[in-house]
Amino acid sequence: METVKNEYDAEGEAGQRGAYTVVRERRAANLKSGEILQRSPKKGRCRLHTIGIGLLGFGTVGRGVYRVLANNRETIASRLGAPLEVKKVLVRDVGMDRGIDVPPGLFTADPSAVLEDEAVNIVVEVMGGIEPARQYVLAAFAKGKSVVTANKDLLALHGRELFDKALDSRADLYFEASVAGGIPIIKILKEAFTGNRIEQVTGIINGTTNYILSQMSDYGVDFHTALQEAQAKGFAEADPTNDVEGFDAARKIAILASIAFNSRITLDDVYVEGIAKVKPEDIRYAREFGYVIKLLGIARETAAGVEVRVHPALVPCGHPLAAVSDVFNAVFVRGDAVGETMFYGRGAGELPTASAVVGDIVAAARNIVNNVRGLTGCTCFEAKPVRPMTAVETRYYLRLRVLDKAGVLAGIAGAFGNNDVSLAAVIQKTTGAVAELVMVTHRVREANLRAAVAELERLPAVETVANIIRVED
Ligand code: NAP
Ligand code: HSE
């Protein structure tokens, strides 16, 4: 059997033979790493294409994808049974020095040079934003090309439209890098855990806020100092709103919840609170109670519907998520068969994100090689209700500033009691005439807690309800 290295026919009849055949034939031919099997059509064997890749964007992620495809070209080709080749790259500024060796003429500022090129089989959208990314992805599907994207904004807003168009075109849409960067959590939920009823997905899915909270916790610095450090180190963007206000995590948990519960969850369904109100004293008190504070994305299925929320939360020090610090991400999943599992890694950055994108490119390419494109469509085949936040039941941490005098505690206890809120723990610290009162409740509906807080705020002895943070045990 003839073997060639990185030379292929431009056309092929891929698909007559499956992946097992590729493996068997490779073994029979005794191929070394990097050598590719060329199969002759005369003998009924299919010939393999070079699979053409068109990149939309060459920023942090695009450059990483190019590097991974170049560095591991032969390994990937051997595993796939066909080589991958970047044919065109769309950027805004074609003349910019990208600090990386690429063939002349690879860059273009004309989207049709990528989207209309017959040699491009897979379009990789790593430009970000909604428009024109959405139009380009739709144009790629219209041309029958598969799409890989890292764009959580696009998916969380237009997921249904994109999946419908992919299905119409019998093309694939892969999006692993859109959530938790290098952690392959989407494949785990869609494939490895497909035999489970997923009960809960809880994630630290924003590296910037995890870095800020870790700095506040480890060094006692305040939010603004930690944010400035995150910006100086290049973790947080110049405008950090999406990260610190929780919107980035909200998009990611919407995507994970949609997959976990087979029901389309959009950004509008997610209750969102950011970390800007977390103070060093909250972190200290949380520690006294045996907790750390993390920004969590939480998706849970209950008999009454799906809960989807992003907010800071007290996490018990012994919980695996409590140990996830710095810019790292982790996703904790509970399935009815598998039980509790956790996946940990880098949620952003050039190469970790590229790892996920290239995994998707290979998956899409494998479907082309085996002629099974368009079979891994949208998994949202149900329409489950989303529970309003007021119906959610959890425990709460509250920090109040109150006058330090007789009868104050009784009034506060009354406000809680009137609304069926039961206290589990209380700490009081006095500074002059004012006391800081810190409490953790038992489980209670959010509506009851809000009613109790409204009553507390009307008490003359309560100077302020300084913070309320949910407790996730
Ligand atoms: P980036 O560094 O800002 O790069 C964006 C690239 O897209 C640039 O090369 C830019 O061209 C090009 N581009 C943007 N708009 C364009 C337009 N209208 N026409 C042509 N080219 C355009 O972005 P990134 O950090 O790589 O992120 C890309 C995507 O990956 C985003 O959806 C992001 O949310 C997602 N993501 C990023 C990370 C991460 O760690 N960075 C992690 C997970 C997911 P020029 O270079 O010429 O300006
Ligand atoms: N800004 C995100 C984070 C990375 O800090 O995790 C891109 O999803």
XYZ file of C-alpha atoms and ligand atoms in Angstrom:
529
model
C 0.000 0.000 0.000
C 1.336 3.397 -0.993
C 1.984 6.029 1.621
C 2.601 9.726 1.080
C 3.489 12.533 3.389
C 1.298 15.609 3.309
C 0.311 15.360 -0.359
C -3.287 14.732 -1.257
C -5.831 14.780 -3.959
C -7.913 17.914 -4.115
C -11.127 15.988 -4.620
C -12.295 12.922 -2.825
C -15.140 10.595 -2.170
C -14.685 10.638 1.543
C -17.213 8.797 3.564
C -17.401 5.335 2.107
C -15.259 4.045 4.877
C -15.461 4.742 8.563
C -12.923 5.711 11.174
C -12.279 2.086 12.138
C -11.277 1.332 8.568
C -8.849 4.237 8.635
C -7.245 2.877 11.805
C -7.074 -0.695 10.448
C -5.580 0.426 7.158
C -3.033 2.624 8.912
C -1.970 -0.325 11.050
C -1.792 -2.647 8.021
C 0.393 -0.148 6.188
C 2.630 0.210 9.249
C 2.548 3.996 8.994
C 4.822 6.135 11.112
C 3.665 9.273 12.870
C 2.999 11.977 10.280
C 2.577 9.598 7.376
C -0.868 9.716 5.834
C -2.736 6.912 4.149
C -3.671 7.563 0.558
C -6.461 5.287 -0.524
C -7.025 4.463 -4.154
C -10.560 4.842 -5.594
C -9.790 2.011 -8.044
C -9.588 -0.385 -5.131
C -12.815 1.026 -3.742
C -10.939 3.086 -1.234
C -11.708 6.739 -0.832
C -9.140 9.451 -1.464
C -8.714 12.017 1.217
C -8.933 15.762 0.824
C -6.814 18.326 2.392
C -9.431 19.859 4.649
C -9.370 23.612 4.061
C -9.748 25.980 7.011
C -10.811 29.619 6.762
C -10.160 31.735 9.840
C -12.328 34.756 10.593
C -10.025 36.667 12.943
C -6.360 36.438 13.879
C -6.302 37.949 17.375
C -5.482 36.063 20.565
C -7.502 32.969 19.652
C -7.006 33.009 15.859
C -3.245 33.230 16.245
C -3.345 30.392 18.789
C -5.347 28.213 16.398
C -2.856 28.872 13.622
C 0.047 27.989 15.924
C -1.541 24.743 17.173
C -2.431 23.656 13.620
C 1.139 24.407 12.495
C 2.951 22.948 15.530
C 0.941 19.710 15.600
C 0.191 19.438 11.903
C 1.489 15.929 11.400
C 0.051 14.493 14.592
C -3.357 15.960 13.791
C -3.204 14.686 10.210
C -2.277 11.200 11.410
C -5.096 11.118 13.915
C -7.634 12.514 11.487
C -6.470 10.677 8.401
C -6.357 13.934 6.446
C -4.293 17.080 6.706
C -5.725 20.444 7.724
C -4.585 23.543 5.915
C -5.387 27.177 6.646
C -6.375 28.633 3.276
C -7.382 32.199 4.170
C -7.551 34.456 7.221
C -9.929 37.417 7.513
C -8.649 40.407 9.507
C -9.405 44.120 9.537
C -5.810 45.246 9.090
C -4.024 43.116 6.482
C -0.757 45.045 6.872
C -0.399 44.589 10.655
C 2.738 42.787 11.873
C 1.310 39.682 13.567
C 4.646 38.497 14.991
C 4.269 35.081 13.361
C 5.426 33.568 10.060
C 2.539 33.021 7.662
C 2.582 32.464 3.875
C 2.203 35.660 1.836
C -1.336 36.317 0.673
C -2.948 34.407 3.548
C -4.564 37.505 5.055
C -7.534 39.225 3.503
C -9.896 42.002 4.536
C -12.559 40.660 2.167
C -14.939 38.213 3.919
C -16.015 36.656 0.608
C -12.399 35.562 0.032
C -12.958 33.146 2.929
C -16.682 32.474 2.744
C -16.853 31.892 -1.021
C -13.608 29.962 -1.393
C -14.461 26.415 -2.503
C -11.248 25.171 -0.893
C -12.463 26.268 2.541
C -14.439 23.413 4.127
C -14.548 24.699 7.698
C -14.969 28.334 8.717
C -13.531 29.167 12.137
C -15.147 32.284 13.603
C -12.755 33.797 16.145
C -13.414 37.477 15.510
C -15.962 37.990 18.311
C -19.005 40.275 18.634
C -22.449 39.785 17.161
C -22.331 41.536 13.792
C -20.825 40.925 11.311
C -19.849 37.564 12.897
C -23.464 36.344 12.712
C -23.824 37.255 9.030
C -20.536 35.552 8.190
C -21.482 32.359 10.016
C -24.853 32.294 8.225
C -23.075 32.898 4.899
C -20.729 29.984 5.643
C -23.710 27.685 6.259
C -25.385 28.943 3.086
C -22.276 27.749 1.228
C -22.489 24.364 2.961
C -19.416 24.923 5.121
C -19.159 23.706 8.709
C -18.474 26.312 11.370
C -16.403 26.312 14.540
C -16.814 29.322 16.810
C -15.486 30.545 20.170
C -18.151 33.235 20.357
C -20.342 32.890 23.484
C -22.067 36.235 22.797
C -23.278 34.997 19.421
C -24.404 31.607 20.723
C -26.140 32.886 23.839
C -28.127 35.340 21.694
C -28.595 33.613 18.330
C -27.979 29.928 19.098
C -31.316 28.728 17.770
C -31.004 30.579 14.443
C -27.471 29.293 13.908
C -28.401 25.688 14.670
C -31.429 25.872 12.367
C -29.301 27.170 9.513
C -26.605 24.560 10.152
C -29.270 21.847 10.000
C -30.756 23.250 6.766
C -27.297 23.098 5.188
C -26.352 19.713 6.680
C -23.337 21.447 8.149
C -21.837 21.233 11.629
C -21.683 23.934 14.272
C -19.134 23.374 17.038
C -18.517 25.847 19.873
C -16.435 24.214 22.604
C -14.236 27.277 23.211
C -17.235 29.483 23.940
C -17.370 28.180 27.527
C -14.434 27.675 29.908
C -11.710 27.955 27.246
C -9.570 24.827 27.297
C -11.932 22.715 29.440
C -13.919 20.468 27.070
C -17.102 20.804 29.099
C -19.461 20.943 26.117
C -18.220 17.610 24.770
C -18.508 16.148 28.264
C -22.127 17.242 28.633
C -23.135 16.402 25.053
C -21.261 13.148 24.664
C -19.658 11.590 27.736
C -22.624 12.332 30.035
C -25.351 11.719 27.506
C -26.547 8.728 29.546
C -27.148 10.916 32.601
C -29.969 13.144 33.672
C -27.919 16.211 34.572
C -29.123 17.640 37.876
C -26.773 20.550 38.311
C -23.950 22.442 36.604
C -22.073 24.932 38.761
C -19.057 26.708 37.368
C -16.341 29.207 38.022
C -16.463 30.247 34.391
C -14.931 33.697 34.396
C -11.191 33.853 34.968
C -10.989 37.616 35.479
C -13.407 37.676 38.411
C -11.879 34.541 39.905
C -8.486 36.275 39.795
C -9.924 39.403 41.464
C -11.672 37.446 44.225
C -8.573 35.279 44.786
C -6.395 38.400 45.166
C -8.907 39.933 47.588
C -8.989 36.708 49.559
C -5.243 35.964 49.581
C -3.894 39.510 50.052
C -6.801 41.394 51.647
C -6.828 44.007 48.861
C -10.052 45.733 47.840
C -11.974 45.141 44.620
C -10.555 48.160 42.741
C -6.924 47.317 43.545
C -7.453 43.704 42.467
C -9.169 44.842 39.255
C -6.259 47.152 38.412
C -3.839 44.243 38.918
C -5.959 42.046 36.655
C -5.853 44.762 33.986
C -2.092 45.272 34.393
C -1.549 41.524 33.899
C -3.763 41.496 30.793
C -6.491 39.283 32.309
C -9.165 41.959 32.458
C -10.040 44.062 29.449
C -9.828 47.882 29.432
C -13.629 47.859 29.821
C -14.126 45.088 32.376
C -17.926 45.474 32.625
C -18.825 42.147 31.009
C -16.557 40.230 33.361
C -17.098 42.026 36.691
C -20.847 42.503 36.233
C -21.281 38.787 35.511
C -22.501 39.045 31.880
C -19.642 36.953 30.476
C -20.409 34.159 32.967
C -24.147 34.557 32.267
C -23.651 33.862 28.559
C -21.559 30.806 29.396
C -24.016 29.349 31.913
C -26.875 29.950 29.423
C -24.978 27.802 26.918
C -24.196 25.072 29.487
C -27.765 25.014 30.830
C -29.183 24.698 27.307
C -27.039 21.626 26.711
C -27.452 20.089 30.160
C -31.245 20.364 30.227
C -31.972 20.112 26.467
C -33.933 23.357 26.600
C -32.958 26.686 25.016
C -31.831 29.118 27.732
C -30.951 32.620 26.566
C -29.094 35.419 28.292
C -32.435 37.015 29.257
C -33.319 33.913 31.290
C -30.255 34.265 33.517
C -30.399 36.183 36.806
C -27.114 38.146 36.985
C -25.210 39.886 39.793
C -21.545 40.847 39.558
C -18.766 41.050 42.140
C -18.316 44.822 42.495
C -20.183 44.893 45.829
C -17.994 42.234 47.484
C -15.859 43.888 50.180
C -12.743 42.588 51.964
C -14.827 42.379 55.164
C -17.297 40.013 53.433
C -14.380 37.788 52.517
C -13.112 37.871 56.134
C -16.526 37.096 57.655
C -17.127 34.340 55.095
C -13.841 32.777 56.202
C -14.963 32.939 59.859
C -18.050 30.948 58.867
C -15.882 28.458 56.900
C -16.514 29.728 53.357
C -14.762 31.419 50.438
C -16.501 33.808 48.021
C -16.613 32.854 44.338
C -18.547 34.143 41.329
C -20.616 31.119 40.331
C -22.696 30.269 37.306
C -25.404 27.923 38.566
C -27.827 25.868 36.491
C -30.094 23.424 38.251
C -33.091 21.413 37.171
C -35.943 21.191 39.671
C -39.443 19.728 39.423
C -40.733 23.305 38.974
C -38.328 24.233 36.178
C -34.782 25.269 35.469
C -32.836 27.685 37.707
C -30.125 29.671 35.927
C -28.180 32.340 37.761
C -24.824 34.066 38.125
C -23.859 35.758 41.380
C -21.173 35.809 44.036
C -21.673 32.952 46.465
C -20.222 31.618 49.692
C -18.748 28.206 48.908
C -17.733 25.903 51.790
C -13.926 25.736 52.157
C -14.061 21.955 51.683
C -15.927 22.099 48.346
C -13.735 21.343 45.285
C -14.721 24.707 43.721
C -13.297 26.565 46.754
C -9.781 25.477 45.801
C -10.040 26.914 42.269
C -8.135 30.182 42.383
C -6.283 32.675 40.217
C -7.537 32.796 36.603
C -8.485 29.127 36.555
C -11.964 27.910 35.681
C -13.749 24.798 36.899
C -17.105 23.237 36.193
C -18.810 21.005 38.723
C -21.424 18.677 37.268
C -23.805 16.340 39.055
C -25.495 13.625 36.996
C -27.903 10.990 38.256
C -25.591 8.175 37.162
C -22.103 9.617 37.393
C -22.636 11.533 40.659
C -20.408 14.528 41.377
C -17.618 15.410 38.937
C -15.420 18.453 38.396
C -13.389 19.672 35.422
C -10.589 22.184 35.896
C -8.318 24.197 33.623
C -7.567 27.473 31.926
C -10.682 29.284 30.792
C -8.960 31.700 28.445
C -5.677 32.554 26.746
C -4.170 31.909 23.343
C -3.233 28.237 23.469
C -5.789 26.826 25.957
C -8.613 28.376 23.923
C -6.984 27.238 20.676
C -6.851 23.705 22.089
C -10.656 23.679 22.278
C -11.074 25.302 18.857
C -8.718 22.828 17.180
C -10.517 19.921 18.873
C -13.702 21.191 17.238
C -12.007 21.665 13.867
C -10.848 18.046 13.979
C -14.368 16.887 14.955
C -15.873 18.816 12.029
C -13.146 17.536 9.693
C -13.733 13.953 10.830
C -17.397 14.345 9.906
C -16.326 15.506 6.436
C -13.908 12.590 6.065
C -16.588 10.108 7.142
C -19.395 11.870 5.284
C -21.535 12.283 8.378
C -21.840 16.049 8.493
C -24.791 17.771 10.060
C -25.726 14.974 12.439
C -24.672 16.676 15.675
C -27.265 19.416 15.664
C -28.966 21.377 18.394
C -29.765 19.371 21.516
C -32.530 21.726 22.728
C -35.533 19.567 21.906
C -37.611 20.529 24.972
C -38.998 23.831 26.290
C -38.682 23.823 30.069
C -39.881 26.726 32.216
C -37.244 28.914 33.852
C -37.952 29.560 37.529
C -38.114 33.206 38.596
C -35.391 34.204 41.042
C -37.984 34.875 43.746
C -38.847 31.146 43.735
C -35.236 30.007 44.204
C -34.442 28.515 47.596
C -31.004 28.869 49.089
C -29.182 30.111 52.189
C -28.062 33.717 52.593
C -25.226 35.650 54.182
C -26.213 39.163 55.309
C -24.022 41.966 56.658
C -25.886 44.748 58.467
C -24.678 47.919 60.140
C -26.930 48.577 63.146
C -27.047 50.780 66.222
C -25.462 49.035 69.200
C -28.195 49.374 71.825
C -30.755 47.321 73.697
C -33.673 45.821 71.740
C -32.041 46.112 68.296
C -31.426 42.399 67.941
C -35.018 41.616 68.943
C -36.349 43.928 66.183
C -34.094 42.302 63.613
C -35.100 38.806 64.746
C -38.738 39.900 64.408
C -38.265 41.007 60.777
C -36.760 37.615 59.944
C -39.374 35.685 61.937
C -42.288 37.557 60.288
C -41.101 36.247 56.933
C -40.229 32.674 57.912
C -36.492 33.308 57.647
C -34.591 31.188 60.148
C -31.061 32.161 61.230
C -28.308 29.530 61.380
C -25.376 31.661 62.624
C -24.732 35.219 63.818
C -21.541 37.226 64.459
C -21.533 40.710 66.002
C -18.537 43.091 65.880
C -18.861 46.481 67.557
C -17.008 49.656 66.571
C -18.167 52.633 68.648
C -21.922 53.192 68.595
C -22.377 51.030 65.506
C -22.257 47.248 65.359
C -21.684 45.084 62.333
C -24.071 42.163 62.427
C -23.294 39.250 60.153
C -25.750 36.400 59.725
C -26.206 33.209 57.760
C -29.749 31.917 57.278
C -31.151 28.440 56.826
C -32.631 27.626 53.409
C -35.431 29.994 52.470
C -37.200 31.210 49.348
C -35.672 34.350 47.863
C -39.097 36.068 47.993
C -39.196 35.622 51.797
C -35.649 36.851 52.205
C -36.393 39.959 50.118
C -39.511 40.686 52.214
C -37.448 40.333 55.424
C -34.778 42.684 54.056
C -37.414 45.271 53.120
C -38.677 45.102 56.709
C -35.127 45.367 58.096
C -34.517 48.480 56.018
C -37.517 50.127 57.619
C -36.174 49.585 61.158
C -34.708 52.860 62.594
C -31.891 50.895 64.287
C -30.688 49.414 60.985
C -28.266 51.879 59.407
C -27.793 49.772 56.278
C -28.071 46.264 54.880
C -24.507 46.435 53.567
C -24.437 43.183 51.609
C -26.414 40.031 50.877
C -24.615 37.060 49.317
C -26.132 33.658 48.609
C -24.617 30.569 50.201
C -24.217 27.485 48.003
C -23.579 24.408 50.111
P -9.224 39.638 19.456
O -7.870 39.396 20.005
O -9.848 40.967 19.626
O -9.151 39.301 17.875
C -10.203 39.559 16.994
C -9.729 39.310 15.576
O -10.826 39.412 14.705
C -8.671 40.300 15.086
O -7.722 39.637 14.312
C -9.480 41.275 14.213
O -8.741 41.801 13.132
C -10.559 40.366 13.686
N -11.799 41.098 13.433
C -12.665 41.587 14.364
N -13.701 42.193 13.748
C -13.488 42.063 12.432
C -14.214 42.466 11.267
N -15.366 43.147 11.355
N -13.701 42.159 10.068
C -12.534 41.480 9.969
N -11.810 41.055 11.015
C -12.284 41.348 12.229
O -10.275 38.572 20.006
P -9.954 37.187 20.734
O -9.569 37.438 22.155
O -9.081 36.370 19.872
O -11.434 36.538 20.821
C -12.054 36.007 19.682
C -13.319 35.256 20.094
O -12.965 34.196 20.963
C -14.343 36.098 20.869
O -15.634 35.673 20.517
C -14.053 35.762 22.324
O -15.172 35.922 23.171
C -13.687 34.298 22.185
N -12.855 33.786 23.271
C -11.694 34.413 23.571
C -10.897 33.913 24.581
C -9.588 34.567 24.914
O -8.880 34.050 25.787
N -9.195 35.646 24.264
C -11.301 32.767 25.278
C -12.490 32.128 24.929
C -13.262 32.647 23.909
P -7.485 42.801 13.341
O -6.445 41.946 14.011
O -7.058 43.235 12.007
O -7.987 43.895 14.217
N -13.034 37.314 29.803
C -13.155 35.901 30.008
C -12.662 35.530 31.410
C -12.362 35.092 29.006
O -12.124 36.374 32.133
O -12.841 34.375 31.778
C -13.043 34.934 27.685
O -14.191 34.120 27.806
